[in-house]
Amino acid sequence: MATQHSLVLGIVSGAYERLRKEDSFEAGLYVALAAAVGILVAVILYFTCYTGILKRENERLGKVLGSLKREKETLGKEKDALQKNYEILKSKNERLGKEKEDLQKQNVLGIVSGENERLGKEDCFEAGLYFALAAAVGILLVVILYFACYTGILKRENERLGKEKEALQKNYEILKSKNERLGKEASSEVGFYVAVAAAVWIFVCSTYDIGDSFEKGLFVILCFAFCKARVKREIKRLIREKEDLQKNFDSLKGKNERLGKEKENLQKNDESLKQEKGKVEADFKELRRNTNMCVYAVDRDWKKLIEACVNVTLDPDTASPSLTVSEDGSRVKFTGERSADQWPSVLGREGFTSGRHYWEVEVGEKGYWVLGVSTHPHEKSIPQKPGEGYWLVTLAQGKICTAVSQSGDQILKLEKMCKMWGVYLDHGGGRLSFYNAETRFHIHTLEGSFPGQVYPIFSPGSHDKGPLVINTKVKNV
């Protein structure tokens, strides 16, 4: 390129010198010719550079096109993978839909749906608590059913492994005894052949009077060779049987070890499942303890309550003068004049020092009443602010339901006041629970330590004449 520039400059400079010497026309021709040559050279240079640029650009575009093709292939593979995932998710969704339909047929979802419809009538906060509690009940039931089934499976699997282990042990004993027997048979058979050869030899010697001759030696050699060949065949047979027995024994030993490992794994899984079950039950109990909402008592829990049912009879000697107790001791009502003594009370005849006890009380439509237990056998009324020794649930004004204990008072939020209350005392566990005896829903539990003897306590209040009636015909499961 430098050479071309110098050439152009030389031509131009030469033309300039000639223009100085010649006339104007010839000088103009030279100038035009030089300009044309310069333009031609510039065009050639331009096209040369542009061709190189185009070549490099084509190479770059080729590389870009190759990378785009590779990206297209990658995107195609990702599309196929996403399609497969979509199919898997679609099938899983269909399976979950079927499982949901199956669960909807069960009683648990029926309970949850019923609770959901009922919750729709409450405010958002209370509805959320009800729904969460109902869902927790459903989850707990599913977990309990799962653990029960899995525990049964583990139990059956352990029994099967135990039987297989016993069978393997028996097979091992059989193989061992068979091996010993084959060894004894081989020894006895060799002895038998030797004895037969000796007997033959004695018979031949006595019959043919064979002395120390060549025939005697030959006969002995033949007998020995026959016995030796027979013994070798028997030894080979015994060795083959022994090898087969050893292979069977090794196979049974390996299988026994595998079964032992499976049994250990199953036991570990069983322990972990028991721990998970205990954790779930503890979380559920904590949830029930921290909420006031009603929880449905399943048949198993309700059966425990019914088994602890006792006949509570009211003691007229402990009743307030403003109360009247029926002759059979099953009902009490307020018959006096209204006074400052708002909670006149009566106790049950028998106190409880241990064990579990359940009784039911019909409150009907009364707007005032008190149920619970007390450690004060000589007081005939309940203080306005009960102190130690009282575990109660009170109703005032027909809507304010309060749980009362020495640890403090707690307002119970109930959707609807029940007419039949169940009271469950777990003396050793320090728990007093209240249930809706008609719907079998748990309402609230008071916890504490019961010092000595406690008595069922009842107060119909002093605002209406309606009675409290002890239910003597408790419904079974």
PDB file of C-alpha atoms in Angstrom, residues 88-195:
ATOM      1  CA  ILE A  88     -45.454 -36.372  35.280  1.00  0.00           C
ATOM      2  CA  LEU A  89     -47.074 -33.438  37.105  1.00  0.00           C
ATOM      3  CA  LYS A  90     -50.281 -33.997  35.167  1.00  0.00           C
ATOM      4  CA  SER A  91     -50.418 -37.687  36.165  1.00  0.00           C
ATOM      5  CA  LYS A  92     -49.532 -36.781  39.750  1.00  0.00           C
ATOM      6  CA  ASN A  93     -52.280 -34.162  39.766  1.00  0.00           C
ATOM      7  CA  GLU A  94     -54.784 -36.738  38.516  1.00  0.00           C
ATOM      8  CA  ARG A  95     -53.643 -39.185  41.213  1.00  0.00           C
ATOM      9  CA  LEU A  96     -53.948 -36.503  43.891  1.00  0.00           C
ATOM     10  CA  GLY A  97     -57.411 -35.686  42.599  1.00  0.00           C
ATOM     11  CA  LYS A  98     -58.429 -39.328  42.980  1.00  0.00           C
ATOM     12  CA  GLU A  99     -56.922 -39.460  46.477  1.00  0.00           C
ATOM     13  CA  LYS A 100     -58.804 -36.300  47.355  1.00  0.00           C
ATOM     14  CA  GLU A 101     -62.064 -37.867  46.164  1.00  0.00           C
ATOM     15  CA  ASP A 102     -61.323 -40.971  48.257  1.00  0.00           C
ATOM     16  CA  LEU A 103     -60.587 -38.860  51.320  1.00  0.00           C
ATOM     17  CA  GLN A 104     -63.787 -36.894  50.795  1.00  0.00           C
ATOM     18  CA  LYS A 105     -65.667 -40.156  51.187  1.00  0.00           C
ATOM     19  CA  GLN A 106     -64.192 -40.672  54.624  1.00  0.00           C
ATOM     20  CA  ASN A 107     -65.583 -39.329  57.832  1.00  0.00           C
ATOM     21  CA  VAL A 108     -62.590 -37.080  58.502  1.00  0.00           C
ATOM     22  CA  LEU A 109     -63.204 -34.844  55.484  1.00  0.00           C
ATOM     23  CA  GLY A 110     -66.894 -34.937  56.271  1.00  0.00           C
ATOM     24  CA  ILE A 111     -66.071 -33.490  59.660  1.00  0.00           C
ATOM     25  CA  VAL A 112     -63.718 -30.922  58.145  1.00  0.00           C
ATOM     26  CA  SER A 113     -66.280 -29.880  55.499  1.00  0.00           C
ATOM     27  CA  GLY A 114     -69.001 -29.612  58.140  1.00  0.00           C
ATOM     28  CA  GLU A 115     -66.684 -27.508  60.266  1.00  0.00           C
ATOM     29  CA  ASN A 116     -65.820 -25.399  57.202  1.00  0.00           C
ATOM     30  CA  GLU A 117     -69.516 -24.662  56.512  1.00  0.00           C
ATOM     31  CA  ARG A 118     -70.007 -23.809  60.170  1.00  0.00           C
ATOM     32  CA  LEU A 119     -66.895 -21.651  60.162  1.00  0.00           C
ATOM     33  CA  GLY A 120     -68.242 -19.622  57.237  1.00  0.00           C
ATOM     34  CA  LYS A 121     -70.734 -18.016  59.628  1.00  0.00           C
ATOM     35  CA  GLU A 122     -68.024 -16.815  62.065  1.00  0.00           C
ATOM     36  CA  ASP A 123     -65.587 -13.915  61.763  1.00  0.00           C
ATOM     37  CA  CYS A 124     -62.321 -14.402  59.844  1.00  0.00           C
ATOM     38  CA  PHE A 125     -60.030 -14.852  62.835  1.00  0.00           C
ATOM     39  CA  GLU A 126     -62.191 -17.416  64.615  1.00  0.00           C
ATOM     40  CA  ALA A 127     -62.942 -19.164  61.319  1.00  0.00           C
ATOM     41  CA  GLY A 128     -59.213 -19.524  60.659  1.00  0.00           C
ATOM     42  CA  LEU A 129     -58.656 -21.051  64.084  1.00  0.00           C
ATOM     43  CA  TYR A 130     -61.518 -23.503  63.615  1.00  0.00           C
ATOM     44  CA  PHE A 131     -60.324 -24.545  60.201  1.00  0.00           C
ATOM     45  CA  ALA A 132     -56.712 -24.951  61.345  1.00  0.00           C
ATOM     46  CA  LEU A 133     -57.858 -27.062  64.283  1.00  0.00           C
ATOM     47  CA  ALA A 134     -60.100 -29.215  62.102  1.00  0.00           C
ATOM     48  CA  ALA A 135     -57.240 -29.681  59.641  1.00  0.00           C
ATOM     49  CA  ALA A 136     -54.940 -30.649  62.511  1.00  0.00           C
ATOM     50  CA  VAL A 137     -57.495 -33.236  63.645  1.00  0.00           C
ATOM     51  CA  GLY A 138     -57.674 -34.655  60.135  1.00  0.00           C
ATOM     52  CA  ILE A 139     -53.887 -34.753  59.807  1.00  0.00           C
ATOM     53  CA  LEU A 140     -53.560 -36.411  63.203  1.00  0.00           C
ATOM     54  CA  LEU A 141     -56.104 -39.066  62.255  1.00  0.00           C
ATOM     55  CA  VAL A 142     -54.293 -39.744  58.979  1.00  0.00           C
ATOM     56  CA  VAL A 143     -50.932 -39.925  60.786  1.00  0.00           C
ATOM     57  CA  ILE A 144     -52.339 -42.261  63.428  1.00  0.00           C
ATOM     58  CA  LEU A 145     -53.848 -44.506  60.762  1.00  0.00           C
ATOM     59  CA  TYR A 146     -50.569 -44.476  58.833  1.00  0.00           C
ATOM     60  CA  PHE A 147     -48.507 -45.324  61.897  1.00  0.00           C
ATOM     61  CA  ALA A 148     -50.972 -48.047  62.890  1.00  0.00           C
ATOM     62  CA  CYS A 149     -50.786 -49.628  59.438  1.00  0.00           C
ATOM     63  CA  TYR A 150     -47.007 -49.269  59.250  1.00  0.00           C
ATOM     64  CA  THR A 151     -46.600 -50.737  62.748  1.00  0.00           C
ATOM     65  CA  GLY A 152     -48.711 -53.725  61.690  1.00  0.00           C
ATOM     66  CA  ILE A 153     -46.587 -54.139  58.563  1.00  0.00           C
ATOM     67  CA  LEU A 154     -43.397 -53.969  60.614  1.00  0.00           C
ATOM     68  CA  LYS A 155     -44.772 -56.505  63.047  1.00  0.00           C
ATOM     69  CA  ARG A 156     -45.712 -58.914  60.260  1.00  0.00           C
ATOM     70  CA  GLU A 157     -42.335 -58.363  58.593  1.00  0.00           C
ATOM     71  CA  ASN A 158     -40.513 -59.110  61.859  1.00  0.00           C
ATOM     72  CA  GLU A 159     -42.565 -62.275  62.299  1.00  0.00           C
ATOM     73  CA  ARG A 160     -41.754 -63.324  58.726  1.00  0.00           C
ATOM     74  CA  LEU A 161     -38.060 -62.658  59.229  1.00  0.00           C
ATOM     75  CA  GLY A 162     -38.138 -64.609  62.485  1.00  0.00           C
ATOM     76  CA  LYS A 163     -39.756 -67.569  60.744  1.00  0.00           C
ATOM     77  CA  GLU A 164     -37.259 -67.415  57.890  1.00  0.00           C
ATOM     78  CA  LYS A 165     -34.411 -67.264  60.392  1.00  0.00           C
ATOM     79  CA  GLU A 166     -35.780 -70.312  62.221  1.00  0.00           C
ATOM     80  CA  ALA A 167     -36.161 -72.141  58.892  1.00  0.00           C
ATOM     81  CA  LEU A 168     -32.587 -71.244  57.938  1.00  0.00           C
ATOM     82  CA  GLN A 169     -31.365 -72.455  61.316  1.00  0.00           C
ATOM     83  CA  LYS A 170     -33.214 -75.733  60.840  1.00  0.00           C
ATOM     84  CA  ASN A 171     -31.781 -76.126  57.329  1.00  0.00           C
ATOM     85  CA  TYR A 172     -28.317 -75.447  58.699  1.00  0.00           C
ATOM     86  CA  GLU A 173     -28.778 -78.117  61.376  1.00  0.00           C
ATOM     87  CA  ILE A 174     -30.093 -80.559  58.760  1.00  0.00           C
ATOM     88  CA  LEU A 175     -27.132 -79.888  56.449  1.00  0.00           C
ATOM     89  CA  LYS A 176     -24.702 -80.230  59.327  1.00  0.00           C
ATOM     90  CA  SER A 177     -26.202 -83.552  60.434  1.00  0.00           C
ATOM     91  CA  LYS A 178     -26.308 -84.731  56.805  1.00  0.00           C
ATOM     92  CA  ASN A 179     -22.626 -83.875  56.369  1.00  0.00           C
ATOM     93  CA  GLU A 180     -21.731 -85.790  59.515  1.00  0.00           C
ATOM     94  CA  ARG A 181     -23.862 -88.712  58.380  1.00  0.00           C
ATOM     95  CA  LEU A 182     -22.196 -88.772  54.968  1.00  0.00           C
ATOM     96  CA  GLY A 183     -18.786 -88.810  56.637  1.00  0.00           C
ATOM     97  CA  LYS A 184     -19.841 -91.717  58.835  1.00  0.00           C
ATOM     98  CA  GLU A 185     -21.355 -93.504  55.846  1.00  0.00           C
ATOM     99  CA  ALA A 186     -18.143 -93.058  53.874  1.00  0.00           C
ATOM    100  CA  SER A 187     -16.089 -94.464  56.733  1.00  0.00           C
ATOM    101  CA  SER A 188     -18.472 -97.346  57.264  1.00  0.00           C
ATOM    102  CA  GLU A 189     -18.644 -98.042  53.515  1.00  0.00           C
ATOM    103  CA  VAL A 190     -14.849 -98.150  53.226  1.00  0.00           C
ATOM    104  CA  GLY A 191     -14.731-100.472  56.211  1.00  0.00           C
ATOM    105  CA  PHE A 192     -17.447-102.569  54.631  1.00  0.00           C
ATOM    106  CA  TYR A 193     -15.494-102.982  51.380  1.00  0.00           C
ATOM    107  CA  VAL A 194     -12.316-103.806  53.260  1.00  0.00           C
ATOM    108  CA  ALA A 195     -14.201-106.396  55.311  1.00  0.00           C
TER     109      ALA A 195
END
